XYZ file of C-alpha atoms in Angstrom:
688
model
C -9.914 51.257 28.709
C -8.939 47.688 29.026
C -6.641 45.957 26.455
C -8.384 44.775 23.342
C -11.416 47.049 23.565
C -11.483 50.251 21.271
C -15.260 50.981 21.293
C -17.296 52.785 23.825
C -21.187 51.886 23.693
C -24.271 53.101 25.336
C -24.671 50.838 28.594
C -21.143 50.247 29.196
C -19.946 50.546 33.024
C -17.042 52.817 33.460
C -15.025 54.148 36.416
C -14.841 57.946 36.649
C -13.527 60.055 39.450
C -13.429 56.992 41.535
C -17.121 56.094 41.056
C -18.646 53.444 38.616
C -21.220 55.182 36.224
C -23.055 54.084 33.102
C -22.841 55.398 29.736
C -26.404 56.789 28.943
C -25.908 58.284 25.472
C -23.767 60.292 23.172
C -24.216 63.737 21.589
C -21.525 64.712 18.941
C -18.132 64.886 21.065
C -20.118 64.814 24.327
C -21.093 61.840 26.447
C -23.871 61.463 29.047
C -23.131 59.642 32.328
C -25.498 58.207 34.987
C -24.456 57.006 38.444
C -26.251 54.469 40.398
C -28.114 57.155 42.419
C -29.635 58.496 39.071
C -27.600 61.748 39.088
C -26.284 62.630 35.508
C -23.845 64.712 33.853
C -22.726 65.480 30.570
C -18.968 66.215 29.760
C -16.643 65.842 26.691
C -15.743 62.555 25.568
C -11.975 63.446 25.376
C -12.035 64.649 28.888
C -13.705 61.272 30.058
C -11.058 59.160 28.150
C -8.137 61.283 29.484
C -9.399 61.314 33.025
C -7.256 59.837 35.666
C -8.248 56.218 37.010
C -10.714 55.884 33.992
C -11.314 52.255 33.264
C -14.150 50.085 31.595
C -15.746 47.877 34.159
C -18.359 46.253 32.362
C -19.428 46.136 28.562
C -23.046 46.574 27.618
C -22.432 44.101 24.532
C -20.325 41.168 23.971
C -17.563 41.192 21.366
C -18.606 40.183 17.821
C -18.908 36.364 17.748
C -20.557 33.847 15.309
C -23.128 31.678 16.820
C -23.163 27.785 16.194
C -25.862 27.918 13.464
C -25.821 24.200 12.799
C -26.243 23.452 16.529
C -29.224 26.057 16.628
C -30.755 24.535 13.727
C -30.522 20.803 15.373
C -32.415 21.900 18.413
C -36.085 21.114 18.773
C -38.459 24.247 17.993
C -39.701 24.552 21.468
C -36.275 25.000 22.915
C -35.251 27.605 20.141
C -38.277 29.401 20.768
C -37.710 29.608 24.358
C -34.073 31.016 23.792
C -35.585 33.509 21.414
C -37.974 34.976 24.088
C -35.210 35.197 26.562
C -32.963 37.185 24.037
C -35.795 39.896 23.662
C -35.818 40.146 27.556
C -31.888 40.327 27.869
C -31.454 42.967 24.989
C -34.124 45.011 26.709
C -32.519 44.979 29.988
C -29.436 45.679 28.366
C -30.040 48.646 26.138
C -33.564 49.612 27.027
C -35.355 48.480 23.690
C -35.983 44.909 22.289
C -34.496 43.645 19.202
C -37.074 44.370 17.026
C -37.813 48.270 18.035
C -38.684 50.604 15.367
C -36.391 53.656 14.646
C -37.312 56.351 17.070
C -38.776 54.149 19.613
C -38.151 55.125 23.448
C -37.406 52.766 26.243
C -40.149 51.781 28.509
C -40.071 53.457 31.936
C -38.479 50.691 33.975
C -35.850 49.979 31.254
C -34.653 53.626 30.364
C -30.855 53.363 30.849
C -30.851 57.205 31.353
C -33.052 56.971 34.487
C -32.526 53.425 35.980
C -29.338 51.508 36.732
C -28.691 48.105 35.131
C -29.419 46.415 38.571
C -32.645 48.096 38.629
C -33.520 46.971 35.114
C -32.807 43.548 36.092
C -35.157 43.671 39.056
C -37.886 45.198 36.970
C -37.432 42.436 34.401
C -37.610 39.666 37.048
C -40.599 41.411 38.336
C -42.276 41.506 34.961
C -41.712 37.916 34.062
C -42.875 36.493 37.545
C -46.239 38.692 37.017
C -46.529 36.867 34.002
C -46.449 33.390 35.282
C -42.584 32.715 34.943
C -41.234 33.215 38.205
C -37.853 34.411 37.922
C -35.390 36.275 40.055
C -33.072 39.268 39.362
C -30.098 36.863 39.789
C -31.565 34.622 36.713
C -31.971 37.681 34.591
C -28.304 38.943 35.428
C -26.967 35.135 34.542
C -28.793 34.857 31.362
C -27.492 38.653 30.373
C -23.978 37.514 31.104
C -24.219 34.466 29.117
C -25.890 36.043 26.183
C -22.817 38.553 26.308
C -20.493 35.770 26.106
C -22.116 33.152 23.933
C -24.980 34.749 22.079
C -28.279 33.154 21.439
C -26.663 29.733 22.133
C -25.867 30.811 25.782
C -29.849 31.262 26.368
C -30.562 27.789 25.219
C -31.749 25.183 27.860
C -28.922 22.805 27.449
C -30.795 20.166 29.117
C -31.909 19.251 25.659
C -28.390 19.375 24.306
C -26.556 16.832 26.325
C -24.706 14.314 24.315
C -26.444 10.882 24.195
C -24.483 7.970 24.963
C -23.748 5.620 21.792
C -23.932 2.589 24.419
C -27.347 3.613 26.329
C -27.118 3.485 30.129
C -24.738 0.459 30.075
C -22.179 0.626 32.869
C -18.809 2.186 31.713
C -17.027 -0.567 33.216
C -18.870 -3.186 31.058
C -18.119 -0.821 28.002
C -14.240 -0.922 28.732
C -14.473 -4.737 29.388
C -16.149 -5.428 25.986
C -13.561 -3.152 24.292
C -10.717 -5.125 25.716
C -12.147 -8.424 24.910
C -12.775 -7.357 21.156
C -9.283 -6.253 21.121
C -8.135 -9.699 22.091
C -10.158 -11.132 19.230
C -7.956 -9.630 16.338
C -5.616 -12.574 16.064
C -8.010 -15.261 17.358
C -10.306 -17.392 15.395
C -13.839 -16.155 14.924
C -16.137 -16.881 17.795
C -19.651 -16.212 18.967
C -21.281 -13.411 21.073
C -21.704 -15.958 23.873
C -18.088 -16.518 24.142
C -17.243 -13.042 24.023
C -19.953 -12.368 26.849
C -18.076 -15.007 29.085
C -14.753 -13.358 28.363
C -16.376 -9.926 29.685
C -17.518 -11.670 32.757
C -14.087 -12.935 33.566
C -12.640 -9.581 32.871
C -14.924 -7.842 35.283
C -14.367 -10.291 37.871
C -10.666 -10.222 37.842
C -10.702 -6.400 38.008
C -13.573 -5.438 40.237
C -14.511 -8.660 42.300
C -17.207 -11.264 41.740
C -20.671 -9.437 41.261
C -19.504 -6.114 41.687
C -20.328 -4.962 38.182
C -24.025 -6.158 37.063
C -23.903 -7.581 33.583
C -26.649 -6.262 31.322
C -29.435 -8.486 29.833
C -28.627 -10.550 26.913
C -30.760 -8.354 24.550
C -29.069 -5.206 25.883
C -25.485 -6.807 25.557
C -26.290 -7.859 21.984
C -27.151 -4.182 21.252
C -23.957 -3.021 22.970
C -21.932 -5.367 20.848
C -23.730 -4.192 17.679
C -22.947 -0.754 18.411
C -19.023 -1.314 19.452
C -18.415 -3.855 16.573
C -18.753 -1.411 13.671
C -15.686 -1.543 11.646
C -13.984 -4.294 13.812
C -15.453 -7.642 12.240
C -15.305 -9.164 15.476
C -17.793 -11.738 14.480
C -16.969 -11.900 10.676
C -14.141 -13.169 8.527
C -10.739 -13.292 10.365
C -8.717 -11.999 7.627
C -10.905 -8.760 7.405
C -10.572 -8.418 11.151
C -6.726 -8.589 10.874
C -6.893 -5.982 7.897
C -9.046 -3.541 9.725
C -6.941 -3.773 12.716
C -3.673 -3.104 10.920
C -4.748 0.362 9.591
C -2.719 3.024 11.208
C -4.099 5.258 13.719
C -2.267 8.408 12.427
C -3.325 10.011 9.027
C -1.679 8.724 5.952
C -1.520 9.640 2.388
C -1.516 7.823 -0.711
C 2.277 6.970 -2.070
C 3.223 9.443 -4.939
C 5.995 8.932 -7.379
C 6.840 11.478 -10.048
C 8.952 9.441 -12.193
C 9.430 5.868 -13.597
C 11.483 3.915 -10.982
C 11.378 6.444 -8.258
C 9.286 4.181 -5.913
C 8.925 0.503 -6.694
C 7.037 -2.002 -4.489
C 7.661 -5.622 -4.084
C 5.753 -8.506 -2.308
C 5.330 -12.152 -2.383
C 2.024 -13.982 -2.189
C 0.630 -17.310 -3.003
C -0.821 -17.483 -6.494
C -4.426 -18.901 -6.701
C -3.419 -21.720 -9.015
C -2.300 -25.164 -8.574
C 0.729 -26.155 -10.770
C 2.579 -29.361 -11.370
C 5.798 -29.203 -9.212
C 9.059 -30.882 -10.075
C 7.926 -34.080 -8.617
C 4.816 -34.119 -10.771
C 2.451 -33.481 -7.746
C 0.175 -30.419 -7.883
C 0.905 -27.501 -5.414
C 0.561 -23.976 -4.778
C 3.242 -21.563 -6.009
C 4.317 -18.190 -4.884
C 4.253 -15.071 -7.188
C 7.007 -12.303 -6.305
C 6.129 -9.109 -8.121
C 7.661 -5.847 -8.554
C 5.345 -2.904 -9.484
C 6.334 0.672 -10.329
C 4.189 3.169 -8.434
C 4.334 5.837 -11.088
C 3.467 3.890 -14.094
C 1.799 0.755 -12.418
C 4.126 -1.324 -14.711
C 4.761 -4.952 -13.578
C 8.769 -4.556 -13.662
C 9.248 -8.252 -13.202
C 7.148 -11.345 -11.812
C 8.554 -14.541 -10.732
C 6.732 -18.052 -9.691
C 8.345 -20.260 -7.512
C 7.552 -23.163 -5.347
C 6.155 -22.168 -1.635
C 9.264 -21.012 0.169
C 10.871 -18.248 -1.777
C 14.696 -17.908 -1.516
C 16.611 -14.795 -1.159
C 18.627 -15.741 -4.356
C 15.250 -15.791 -6.128
C 14.595 -12.203 -5.038
C 18.105 -11.275 -6.309
C 17.067 -12.992 -9.799
C 14.037 -10.808 -9.746
C 16.426 -7.696 -9.806
C 18.279 -9.178 -12.925
C 14.927 -9.827 -14.698
C 13.609 -6.408 -14.121
C 16.796 -4.576 -15.415
C 16.848 -6.385 -18.891
C 14.276 -6.172 -21.746
C 11.629 -8.956 -21.749
C 12.445 -10.885 -24.849
C 9.916 -12.115 -27.505
C 9.118 -15.782 -27.054
C 8.467 -18.203 -29.630
C 4.552 -18.210 -30.483
C 4.041 -14.811 -29.097
C 1.989 -12.490 -31.395
C 4.220 -9.842 -33.417
C 1.886 -7.175 -31.806
C 3.556 -7.682 -28.699
C 6.737 -6.035 -29.778
C 7.895 -2.895 -28.239
C 8.571 -1.807 -31.575
C 4.778 -1.871 -32.288
C 3.776 -0.452 -28.906
C 3.368 3.363 -27.873
C 6.691 3.178 -26.196
C 9.215 5.348 -28.232
C 11.079 2.302 -29.313
C 13.325 4.019 -31.770
C 14.713 6.569 -29.333
C 15.119 4.100 -26.600
C 16.955 1.649 -29.217
C 19.675 4.278 -29.471
C 20.376 4.177 -25.852
C 20.240 0.416 -25.403
C 20.607 -2.134 -28.383
C 18.915 -5.005 -26.545
C 15.443 -3.261 -27.009
C 15.500 -4.330 -30.843
C 13.771 -7.686 -30.307
C 12.102 -6.821 -26.887
C 8.518 -7.154 -25.978
C 6.322 -4.259 -25.076
C 7.365 -3.940 -21.345
C 9.442 -0.794 -20.155
C 12.680 -1.581 -18.582
C 12.424 0.676 -15.406
C 15.534 1.042 -13.222
C 14.355 1.486 -9.555
C 15.689 3.990 -7.254
C 14.064 2.850 -3.992
C 12.246 -0.630 -3.344
C 9.731 -0.710 -0.741
C 9.498 -4.209 0.667
C 7.801 -6.240 3.684
C 9.853 -7.642 6.380
C 10.002 -10.961 5.114
C 13.183 -13.043 5.287
C 13.829 -12.989 1.601
C 13.791 -9.241 1.156
C 15.893 -8.324 4.225
C 18.585 -11.091 3.635
C 22.021 -10.223 3.014
C 21.878 -11.568 -0.357
C 19.135 -9.245 -1.593
C 20.359 -6.053 0.409
C 23.738 -6.503 -0.980
C 22.653 -6.995 -4.496
C 20.357 -3.896 -4.275
C 23.337 -1.853 -2.802
C 25.806 -3.179 -5.525
C 23.131 -1.758 -8.053
C 22.412 1.556 -6.319
C 18.993 0.725 -5.183
C 17.748 1.875 -1.827
C 15.792 -0.792 0.227
C 12.880 0.719 2.375
C 11.293 -2.092 4.571
C 7.731 -1.306 5.377
C 6.587 -0.836 8.906
C 5.732 -3.946 10.854
C 2.046 -4.700 10.531
C 1.637 -1.767 8.170
C 0.538 -3.105 4.731
C -0.538 0.102 3.737
C 3.101 1.209 3.051
C 3.004 -1.041 -0.041
C -0.700 -0.841 -0.757
C -0.438 -0.516 -4.645
C 1.454 -3.912 -4.827
C -0.994 -5.678 -2.503
C -3.928 -4.452 -4.678
C -2.262 -5.696 -7.732
C -2.479 -9.286 -6.563
C -6.150 -8.975 -6.556
C -6.109 -7.653 -10.127
C -3.743 -10.614 -10.987
C -6.358 -13.041 -9.646
C -9.263 -11.548 -11.265
C -7.685 -10.914 -14.721
C -5.279 -13.782 -15.005
C -5.548 -16.510 -12.303
C -9.154 -17.067 -12.625
C -8.888 -17.973 -16.286
C -5.996 -20.586 -15.764
C -6.672 -24.220 -15.462
C -6.203 -25.356 -11.845
C -7.595 -21.926 -10.241
C -8.338 -22.515 -6.607
C -10.562 -19.251 -5.901
C -9.706 -16.588 -3.124
C -10.730 -19.004 -0.227
C -12.254 -22.460 0.428
C -15.604 -21.385 0.141
C -15.232 -20.749 -3.502
C -12.943 -23.455 -4.371
C -14.065 -26.246 -6.820
C -13.761 -29.897 -6.123
C -11.491 -30.860 -8.987
C -9.025 -27.840 -8.549
C -6.196 -30.105 -8.106
C -6.846 -32.390 -10.826
C -7.333 -29.429 -13.103
C -3.745 -28.469 -12.900
C -2.219 -29.150 -16.166
C 0.307 -26.706 -16.220
C 4.042 -27.012 -14.782
C 5.690 -24.150 -13.198
C 7.909 -23.262 -16.208
C 4.835 -23.045 -18.432
C 2.756 -21.090 -15.813
C 5.648 -18.661 -15.772
C 5.692 -18.231 -19.507
C 1.900 -17.704 -19.322
C 2.244 -15.079 -16.681
C 5.061 -13.353 -18.932
C 2.996 -13.085 -21.784
C -0.014 -11.928 -19.928
C 1.802 -9.257 -18.304
C 2.885 -7.922 -21.943
C -0.629 -8.522 -23.448
C -2.844 -8.081 -20.772
C -1.412 -5.714 -18.223
C 0.810 -3.347 -19.863
C -1.450 -2.337 -22.418
C -4.496 -2.377 -20.455
C -6.133 1.168 -19.205
C -5.298 1.604 -15.394
C -8.083 3.549 -13.298
C -5.205 4.793 -11.127
C -3.400 6.381 -14.190
C -5.187 9.296 -15.676
C -3.973 12.176 -17.978
C -5.017 15.671 -16.549
C -4.012 17.251 -19.795
C -6.572 14.994 -21.774
C -9.629 15.182 -20.090
C -8.677 12.814 -17.347
C -8.345 9.870 -19.875
C -7.482 6.603 -18.307
C -4.035 5.572 -19.683
C -2.345 2.210 -19.818
C 1.050 1.433 -17.984
C 2.805 1.740 -21.234
C 0.997 4.942 -22.023
C 2.102 6.416 -18.667
C 5.521 5.386 -19.083
C 5.687 7.366 -22.378
C 4.265 10.397 -20.674
C 6.642 10.040 -17.610
C 9.952 9.624 -19.462
C 9.021 12.634 -21.727
C 9.093 14.720 -18.575
C 11.486 13.016 -16.261
C 13.860 11.360 -19.038
C 15.080 7.876 -19.231
C 18.248 6.302 -17.791
C 19.417 2.688 -18.673
C 21.476 0.599 -16.409
C 22.649 -2.432 -18.286
C 24.069 -5.277 -16.363
C 27.742 -6.211 -17.054
C 28.597 -10.036 -17.107
C 30.060 -9.890 -13.555
C 27.087 -8.212 -12.061
C 24.771 -10.725 -13.809
C 26.815 -13.666 -12.135
C 26.570 -12.219 -8.613
C 22.880 -12.366 -9.073
C 22.726 -16.295 -10.068
C 21.893 -18.888 -7.541
C 25.045 -20.408 -5.563
C 25.887 -24.050 -4.783
C 28.819 -25.129 -2.665
C 30.591 -27.900 -4.200
C 34.073 -29.688 -4.207
C 36.370 -30.030 -7.066
C 36.993 -33.670 -7.470
C 38.857 -35.618 -10.120
C 36.372 -35.223 -12.531
C 35.260 -31.641 -11.626
C 32.177 -30.453 -10.007
C 28.792 -32.075 -9.861
C 25.319 -30.375 -9.500
C 22.272 -32.699 -9.781
C 24.083 -35.758 -11.572
C 25.763 -33.297 -13.868
C 29.652 -32.808 -14.175
C 31.330 -29.685 -14.966
C 35.092 -29.403 -15.802
C 37.620 -27.199 -17.322
C 41.242 -26.882 -17.946
C 41.575 -24.065 -15.488
C 39.501 -25.882 -12.881
C 41.860 -29.002 -12.760
C 44.406 -26.991 -10.957
C 42.219 -26.806 -7.969
C 41.236 -30.623 -7.679
C 40.714 -31.527 -3.878
C 42.178 -28.126 -2.894
C 40.955 -25.776 0.039
C 39.054 -22.974 -1.237
C 40.396 -20.694 1.403
C 36.838 -19.527 2.511
C 36.482 -19.831 6.332
C 34.152 -22.622 7.348
C 33.808 -24.124 3.580
C 36.987 -26.227 3.827
C 37.325 -27.847 0.150
C 33.840 -26.428 -0.996
C 34.060 -23.679 -3.913
C 31.389 -21.075 -4.533
C 29.527 -22.177 -7.829
C 27.068 -19.918 -9.547
C 24.711 -21.276 -12.217
C 22.020 -20.023 -14.423
C 18.791 -22.130 -13.800
C 17.852 -21.477 -17.620
C 21.130 -22.291 -18.990
C 22.736 -25.458 -17.328
C 25.470 -26.093 -20.183
C 28.223 -24.303 -17.910
C 28.616 -23.027 -14.268
C 30.867 -20.380 -12.928
C 33.220 -20.970 -10.004
C 34.591 -18.052 -8.033
C 38.399 -18.143 -7.926
C 39.032 -17.626 -4.179
C 42.658 -18.014 -4.784
C 43.638 -15.773 -7.660
C 40.282 -13.679 -8.123
C 37.919 -13.831 -10.972
C 35.645 -16.538 -12.287
C 36.311 -19.914 -13.653
C 33.915 -21.189 -16.399
C 33.385 -24.864 -16.320
C 31.280 -26.534 -19.289
C 29.159 -29.657 -18.963
C 31.206 -32.721 -19.855
C 28.133 -34.190 -21.859
C 27.311 -30.843 -23.687
C 28.645 -32.182 -27.262
C 25.950 -35.082 -27.026
C 23.176 -32.471 -26.624
C 24.404 -29.652 -28.700
C 22.014 -27.267 -27.250
C 21.398 -25.330 -24.109
C 18.989 -26.394 -21.874
C 17.300 -25.267 -18.391
C 16.857 -26.999 -15.118
C 13.310 -28.153 -15.827
C 14.371 -29.320 -19.030
C 17.017 -31.693 -17.240
C 14.251 -32.725 -14.775
C 11.977 -33.911 -17.908
C 14.721 -35.956 -19.235
C 15.347 -37.678 -16.022
C 11.656 -38.592 -15.771
C 11.881 -39.884 -19.255
C 14.946 -42.107 -18.306
C 12.887 -43.363 -15.236
C 9.744 -44.158 -17.155
C 11.887 -46.565 -19.361
C 13.130 -48.104 -16.569
C 16.691 -46.846 -16.873
C 18.867 -45.326 -14.025
C 17.871 -41.639 -13.759
C 21.252 -40.997 -11.915
C 23.464 -42.007 -14.935
C 24.609 -38.767 -16.473
C 25.301 -40.445 -19.890
C 21.717 -41.913 -20.208
C 20.090 -38.724 -19.152
C 22.197 -36.851 -21.694
C 21.067 -39.213 -24.363
C 17.332 -38.758 -23.448
C 17.917 -34.978 -23.307
C 19.301 -34.947 -26.767
C 16.492 -37.235 -27.908
C 14.015 -35.061 -26.355
C 15.379 -31.797 -27.877
C 15.805 -33.223 -31.352
C 12.403 -35.016 -31.689
C 10.585 -31.906 -30.178
C 12.666 -29.689 -32.403
C 12.142 -31.641 -35.606
C 8.378 -32.401 -34.956
C 5.669 -33.427 -35.255
C 5.885 -35.293 -31.899
C 3.221 -37.176 -30.179
C 3.648 -35.232 -27.053
C 3.114 -31.544 -27.446
C 4.620 -31.234 -23.632
C 8.258 -32.009 -25.006
C 7.690 -29.249 -27.769
C 6.897 -26.831 -25.072
C 9.805 -27.674 -22.876
C 12.286 -26.909 -25.978
C 10.601 -23.762 -26.623
C 10.779 -22.613 -23.304
C 14.488 -23.754 -22.969
C 15.483 -22.089 -26.119
C 13.634 -18.981 -25.108
C 15.299 -18.715 -21.693
C 18.921 -19.546 -22.650
C 21.618 -18.502 -25.380
C 22.486 -20.643 -28.325
C 25.877 -22.030 -28.923
C 28.587 -20.552 -29.360
C 28.677 -18.734 -26.096
C 29.787 -15.527 -27.784
C 27.054 -12.994 -28.559
C 27.542 -11.439 -32.063
C 25.374 -8.212 -32.555
C 26.180 -8.129 -36.265
C 24.722 -11.500 -37.170
C 21.369 -10.827 -39.039
C 18.236 -12.209 -37.196
C 16.606 -14.977 -38.852
C 12.803 -14.423 -39.984
C 10.090 -15.102 -37.137
C 7.369 -17.332 -37.887
C 4.201 -16.368 -39.617
C 1.498 -15.303 -37.158
C -0.885 -17.862 -38.684
C 1.470 -20.689 -37.359
C 1.771 -19.078 -33.866
C -0.680 -21.294 -32.251
C 0.055 -24.603 -34.186
C 1.662 -27.040 -32.125
C 2.917 -29.057 -35.275
C 4.535 -25.959 -36.851
C 8.170 -25.856 -36.765
C 9.753 -23.915 -33.671
C 10.630 -20.174 -34.247
C 14.132 -19.281 -34.173
C 15.009 -17.345 -30.861
C 17.115 -14.057 -31.174
C 19.603 -14.114 -28.328
C 19.987 -11.394 -25.839
C 23.541 -10.357 -24.844
C 22.516 -9.677 -21.215
C 22.191 -13.436 -20.780
C 26.022 -13.987 -21.730
C 27.461 -13.922 -18.402
C 31.149 -13.673 -19.883
C 30.230 -10.566 -21.773
C 31.685 -7.488 -20.376
C 30.480 -5.000 -23.003
C 28.015 -2.388 -22.143
C 25.411 -1.333 -24.359
C 24.881 2.180 -25.310
């Protein structure tokens, strides 16, 4: 027998003693064979199978095979009925009996396998069908029998009714190819009309095949073709949607999955749909750089900057996400971490800075997924991540799905935060108000403070549809709740920054050390140690007498100069700091300069600016003040910087916070800010 066949059936054609015979029947262990001449013989089955030269020539029935039931059901009833009639004829030719024969029925005379060969039965069936008005040859009957053996009922179907219908009708395939090429060219172009596309298709056909060789369909047919081929392309829709659809990867992809906080975080920069007052007092757009933890959907850090984010801003983003978010003056006490679901007491044993932190978890990233913007592939950012043990994984070019979670978060920020802020622009110009620029009343630092408070109050405690607890009936969790569940399973490890680490992440300026020290933005810094290097060459190749100066934009009372000669850092204090007596930020300094200019003074005179700055801080701190903007400047300054003296004392008891009733009162005294040791650049202690 042939390989793969283990059953001998009635009707099979076998080779026995050098001649082909047909198996006519079985009787126990005996088998009846009939040759083509009609001669019959009975012999033992074991003798037949063991005979020399025995071979199965033709099986009477095909091997078991499932038929395409779905395709058969989709056929017209007439086609299906014709196939079933052919099935009755073929089965009768093959076995002698039709499929619905009763038990004990005998084959009709022309179709008895015991008396007639298969060829005779095929000829008899052809004659029967011809006499019934269906002209058929014996070759046709044999072809249908073989197709039935291989494909079952599907092989007997008239496949003229199953031919696939072209989605583009009878349009020339060359026209279809040219239309697909023209549509692909429209991805990065401005949206045009169908008439423009038709002209482009005509040009492509003429260049490739010659003028007039390929006939163009009518305008109606061409428009129907465009409608069929434009599905999912948005060729004649919004250009942004068209580019987004074209950026989808051709290969299969799955959603990013992280099992523990910080395993994968995604970061990206996008324009914020809000106008803010920039340093020059002119309204302008700002950029939002966000870091999002994939496992908990927590916004680890969010920084607003004017258009054109710098690499050092991205490095500061790392410092911001690796320290607790401090409570600010005016914030509701319900935003404290101690009042949230985060296990504050247990984490406090690991990191003492969490005592006065807001309800935003500190998540240490393991891998940061970024786009290929200059900010995130710069040496400043990459080296900062390398120093902190963070792996940087750039997304593939033109593949926004690699960081789709943070991309979607920008839309949530627009709907949950931006649209409620004065100066909201809307997602595009068609939804923009006429007075959006004039409605901008918040400065960039004020906007940053509003965003920080919203992250704690409106994002971290808000249920997120992407966070569900399978052990609690798929209950929707907030980022803080998911953080609690995740650290219970994966643990929690802090990585406090030392003073040296923090200094490396600060913005850098290159300045010469003159007779009076270092000058930055009309501020002079000096110290006893710095005087040794007046007019000296720094030793840095290409910098001559310029020295590397790091400064904290939220505390300009001192700067830090890298000692390229002897190593370490040199701390230089602002020469006019005794006139102010309080730390101040860069935006506070700019406000003081504006006050001097408004009074007709010289806004480059350091002494005049220092006096105006002290007056601003004093008047706004004592209150009431006629200008609430000054009080907000002071509040932000004190919240973002450390108090004098410069050394952080952990054993100093915190002063009581203001009552919640007075939190929103502009005339109420400003709250005392609890300092965070992490912002003390010279403090090398590690928290446990």
